[in-house]
Amino acid sequence: DTAVSQTPKYLVTQMGNDKSIKCEQNLGHDTMYWYKQDSKKFLKIMFSYNNKELIINETVPNRFSPKSPDKAHLNLHINSLELGDSAVYFCASSPDSNYGYTFGSGTRLTVV
Amino acid sequence: DQQVKQNSPSLSVQEGRISILNCDYTNSMFDYFLWYKKYPAEGPTFLISISSIKDKNEDGRFTVFLNKSAKHLSLHIVPSQPGDSAVYFCAASVTNTGNQFYFGTGTSLTVIP
């Protein structure tokens, strides 16, 4: 009974393709996030949604577009994939207050 | 610009001894700090937190110490157990900034039986 689940866990795709990563949380949290973990293990926030509304949008290429159909889901769509997009992407959620996250297990994206 | 730094990428400790993981930050506005533990192929899980109004928070074998003047926090695990072997991330935030946390790059702890 996974609290924050991401699919797929692994994704290998060619440059130029469009792909989506899905995230769902069953914790009733109001806020969801996407983080990118780079090759140096640094976790960098990409997007934050609160109750389906975008509240944080860090400097991320326009090719990345988050979609939140409801507050339990935050999907990440990536257009025209590039080699540099290869990374592990973590979804997370939190209650709408200032304490920590529950993370998904990550999606390892490899662009070839 | 990395505002939270964990300068030791790895640490090895004998079972039963104390593990000390360190974290430094640059933003003096940070007022809430957390430690996460991450096993391979899993997402980070929340371990322990501390607010800047405190200098110590203890939960079982885990204690976090905060030195605001030095912009430094540390996680102590005592006694260390083989199951504690994992990557530990510290994270920091400024209250009321939309729950945006800044993570360090992690320290890989190995507890040797």
Short mmCIF file of C-alpha atoms in Angstrom, two decimals:
data_model
loop_
_atom_site.label_atom_id
_atom_site.label_comp_id
_atom_site.label_asym_id
_atom_site.label_seq_id
_atom_site.Cartn_x
_atom_site.Cartn_y
_atom_site.Cartn_z
CA ASP A 1 0.00 0.00 0.00
CA THR A 2 2.47 2.59 -1.30
CA ALA A 3 1.90 6.13 -0.04
CA VAL A 4 3.54 7.89 -3.00
CA SER A 5 3.85 5.82 -6.14
CA GLN A 6 5.57 6.71 -9.37
CA THR A 7 5.38 4.89 -12.66
CA PRO A 8 7.37 3.74 -14.44
CA LYS A 9 10.35 2.97 -12.21
CA TYR A 10 12.68 2.78 -15.20
CA LEU A 11 12.36 4.50 -18.56
CA VAL A 12 14.78 4.21 -21.44
CA THR A 13 13.96 6.25 -24.50
CA GLN A 14 15.54 7.90 -27.50
CA MET A 15 16.37 11.55 -27.92
CA GLY A 16 13.51 13.58 -29.30
CA ASN A 17 10.76 11.41 -27.87
CA ASP A 18 7.96 12.62 -25.60
CA LYS A 19 7.37 10.76 -22.36
CA SER A 20 5.35 11.04 -19.17
CA ILE A 21 6.00 9.99 -15.59
CA LYS A 22 3.01 9.53 -13.34
CA CYS A 23 2.77 10.16 -9.62
CA GLU A 24 -0.02 9.40 -7.22
CA GLN A 25 -0.27 9.84 -3.45
CA ASN A 26 -2.87 8.35 -1.13
CA LEU A 27 -1.92 10.35 1.95
CA GLY A 28 -4.43 13.12 1.49
CA HIS A 29 -1.60 15.65 1.24
CA ASP A 30 -2.33 19.00 -0.33
CA THR A 31 1.07 19.60 -1.88
CA MET A 32 3.01 17.55 -4.41
CA TYR A 33 6.42 18.03 -5.97
CA TRP A 34 8.78 16.86 -8.62
CA TYR A 35 12.50 16.70 -7.87
CA LYS A 36 15.35 15.86 -10.17
CA GLN A 37 18.36 14.06 -8.75
CA ASP A 38 21.42 14.72 -10.83
CA SER A 39 24.53 12.60 -11.24
CA LYS A 40 26.00 14.17 -8.09
CA LYS A 41 22.98 13.07 -6.07
CA PHE A 42 21.77 16.62 -5.63
CA LEU A 43 18.00 16.82 -5.31
CA LYS A 44 16.67 19.90 -7.05
CA ILE A 45 13.05 20.96 -6.95
CA MET A 46 11.38 21.35 -10.32
CA PHE A 47 7.71 21.98 -9.56
CA SER A 48 5.39 22.25 -6.62
CA TYR A 49 1.61 22.05 -6.76
CA ASN A 50 -0.82 22.85 -3.97
CA ASN A 51 -4.38 21.66 -4.47
CA LYS A 52 -3.86 21.44 -8.24
CA GLU A 53 -2.35 24.92 -8.47
CA LEU A 54 1.27 25.56 -9.42
CA ILE A 55 3.12 27.34 -6.60
CA ILE A 56 6.77 26.71 -7.43
CA ASN A 57 8.22 26.52 -10.90
CA GLU A 58 11.98 26.60 -10.82
CA THR A 59 14.05 27.30 -13.87
CA VAL A 60 13.13 24.26 -15.89
CA PRO A 61 13.01 24.04 -19.70
CA ASN A 62 9.58 24.51 -21.22
CA ARG A 63 9.83 20.96 -22.47
CA PHE A 64 8.87 19.89 -18.95
CA SER A 65 5.21 20.35 -18.17
CA PRO A 66 3.53 19.19 -14.97
CA LYS A 67 -0.12 18.26 -14.98
CA SER A 68 -2.26 17.87 -11.88
CA PRO A 69 -5.73 16.50 -12.65
CA ASP A 70 -6.52 16.36 -8.93
CA LYS A 71 -4.62 16.89 -5.73
CA ALA A 72 -3.68 13.22 -5.48
CA HIS A 73 -1.91 13.19 -8.84
CA LEU A 74 0.98 15.14 -10.32
CA ASN A 75 2.26 13.89 -13.64
CA LEU A 76 5.37 15.07 -15.42
CA HIS A 77 5.37 15.28 -19.19
CA ILE A 78 8.61 15.82 -21.05
CA ASN A 79 8.74 16.79 -24.72
CA SER A 80 11.67 16.38 -27.09
CA LEU A 81 13.84 14.50 -24.62
CA GLU A 82 17.55 15.35 -24.53
CA LEU A 83 20.56 13.42 -23.26
CA GLY A 84 20.87 15.82 -20.33
CA ASP A 85 17.43 14.86 -19.11
CA SER A 86 18.83 11.52 -17.97
CA ALA A 87 18.44 11.45 -14.19
CA VAL A 88 16.35 10.03 -11.41
CA TYR A 89 13.11 11.95 -10.89
CA PHE A 90 11.43 11.84 -7.49
CA CYS A 91 7.85 12.71 -6.77
CA ALA A 92 6.97 13.78 -3.24
CA SER A 93 4.02 15.02 -1.24
CA SER A 94 3.53 16.79 2.04
CA PRO A 95 0.73 18.20 4.16
CA ASP A 96 0.20 21.89 3.65
CA SER A 97 2.45 22.87 6.50
CA ASN A 98 6.14 23.16 7.07
CA TYR A 99 7.34 19.68 7.71
CA GLY A 100 8.89 16.97 5.65
CA TYR A 101 8.00 15.03 2.65
CA THR A 102 7.04 11.55 1.74
CA PHE A 103 8.95 10.58 -1.35
CA GLY A 104 8.19 8.17 -4.13
CA SER A 105 10.86 5.65 -4.97
CA GLY A 106 12.04 7.49 -8.05
CA THR A 107 11.95 7.05 -11.81
CA ARG A 108 15.28 6.48 -13.52
CA LEU A 109 15.09 8.11 -16.94
CA THR A 110 17.78 7.26 -19.46
CA VAL A 111 17.84 9.09 -22.76
CA VAL A 112 19.94 7.44 -25.46
CA ASP B 1 24.65 27.43 -5.84
CA GLN B 2 24.37 24.72 -3.24
CA GLN B 3 22.98 26.12 -0.04
CA VAL B 4 23.15 22.87 1.89
CA LYS B 5 26.34 20.87 1.86
CA GLN B 6 27.34 17.47 3.11
CA ASN B 7 31.08 17.38 2.64
CA SER B 8 31.61 13.74 3.53
CA PRO B 9 30.30 11.52 0.76
CA SER B 10 30.84 8.38 2.81
CA LEU B 11 31.38 7.19 6.35
CA SER B 12 32.17 3.77 7.83
CA VAL B 13 31.52 2.94 11.47
CA GLN B 14 31.74 -0.22 13.55
CA GLU B 15 28.50 -1.66 14.86
CA GLY B 16 27.74 -0.36 18.33
CA ARG B 17 29.78 2.81 17.93
CA ILE B 18 28.50 6.32 17.28
CA SER B 19 27.89 7.59 13.75
CA ILE B 20 28.10 11.34 13.24
CA LEU B 21 26.88 12.81 9.98
CA ASN B 22 27.50 16.47 9.30
CA CYS B 23 25.71 19.12 7.29
CA ASP B 24 26.52 22.78 6.65
CA TYR B 25 24.34 25.48 5.18
CA THR B 26 24.88 28.99 3.89
CA ASN B 27 21.47 30.63 4.09
CA SER B 28 20.98 32.19 7.51
CA MET B 29 17.24 32.39 6.82
CA PHE B 30 16.86 28.62 7.06
CA ASP B 31 14.85 27.81 10.16
CA TYR B 32 13.79 24.21 9.73
CA PHE B 33 16.03 21.23 9.10
CA LEU B 34 15.45 17.59 8.37
CA TRP B 35 17.35 14.39 7.89
CA TYR B 36 16.30 11.78 5.39
CA LYS B 37 17.46 8.22 5.04
CA LYS B 38 17.55 6.51 1.70
CA TYR B 39 18.05 2.85 0.90
CA PRO B 40 19.07 1.81 -2.63
CA ALA B 41 16.19 1.81 -5.14
CA GLU B 42 13.89 3.53 -2.67
CA GLY B 43 12.89 7.14 -2.14
CA PRO B 44 14.23 9.07 0.85
CA THR B 45 12.25 8.61 4.05
CA PHE B 46 11.94 11.23 6.72
CA LEU B 47 14.05 10.50 9.81
CA ILE B 48 14.16 13.45 12.20
CA SER B 49 13.77 17.21 12.14
CA ILE B 50 14.71 20.26 14.16
CA SER B 51 13.44 23.80 14.28
CA SER B 52 15.83 26.70 14.71
CA ILE B 53 14.32 27.51 18.10
CA LYS B 54 16.00 24.37 19.41
CA ASP B 55 19.58 23.19 19.41
CA LYS B 56 18.88 19.51 19.96
CA ASN B 57 16.19 17.01 19.12
CA GLU B 58 16.30 13.38 20.11
CA ASP B 59 14.32 10.40 18.88
CA GLY B 60 15.50 7.03 20.12
CA ARG B 61 18.97 6.31 18.78
CA PHE B 62 18.91 9.44 16.61
CA THR B 63 19.81 12.92 17.81
CA VAL B 64 20.13 16.02 15.68
CA PHE B 65 22.19 18.96 16.89
CA LEU B 66 21.90 22.46 15.45
CA ASN B 67 24.57 25.15 15.77
CA LYS B 68 23.02 28.24 14.25
CA SER B 69 26.04 30.47 14.67
CA ALA B 70 28.18 27.98 12.75
CA LYS B 71 25.35 27.16 10.32
CA HIS B 72 25.98 23.52 11.04
CA LEU B 73 23.88 20.56 12.00
CA SER B 74 24.78 16.99 12.73
CA LEU B 75 23.01 13.70 13.09
CA HIS B 76 24.22 11.29 15.76
CA ILE B 77 23.27 7.64 15.68
CA VAL B 78 24.13 5.65 18.75
CA PRO B 79 24.55 2.77 18.89
CA SER B 80 24.96 2.25 15.16
CA GLN B 81 23.42 -0.87 13.67
CA PRO B 82 24.02 -2.60 10.33
CA GLY B 83 20.46 -1.68 9.30
CA ASP B 84 21.44 1.97 9.55
CA SER B 85 23.60 1.54 6.44
CA ALA B 86 22.03 3.91 3.93
CA VAL B 87 22.49 7.33 2.38
CA TYR B 88 21.54 10.20 4.68
CA PHE B 89 20.39 13.53 3.28
CA CYS B 90 20.02 16.71 5.25
CA ALA B 91 17.58 19.33 4.05
CA ALA B 92 16.78 22.88 5.06
CA SER B 93 13.97 25.31 4.48
CA VAL B 94 12.69 28.76 5.30
CA THR B 95 9.31 28.58 6.97
CA ASN B 96 6.39 29.69 4.83
CA THR B 97 8.14 29.43 1.48
CA GLY B 98 5.85 26.86 -0.04
CA ASN B 99 7.53 23.85 1.53
CA GLN B 100 10.59 24.20 -0.66
CA PHE B 101 13.46 22.26 0.78
CA TYR B 102 17.11 22.41 -0.18
CA PHE B 103 18.88 19.10 0.01
CA GLY B 104 22.50 18.20 0.56
CA THR B 105 24.11 15.61 -1.69
CA GLY B 106 24.02 12.88 0.90
CA THR B 107 26.44 10.85 3.00
CA SER B 108 26.62 7.11 2.52
CA LEU B 109 26.88 5.42 5.91
CA THR B 110 28.18 1.87 6.21
CA VAL B 111 27.90 0.19 9.58
CA ILE B 112 30.30 -2.73 9.78
CA PRO B 113 29.10 -5.73 11.81
#
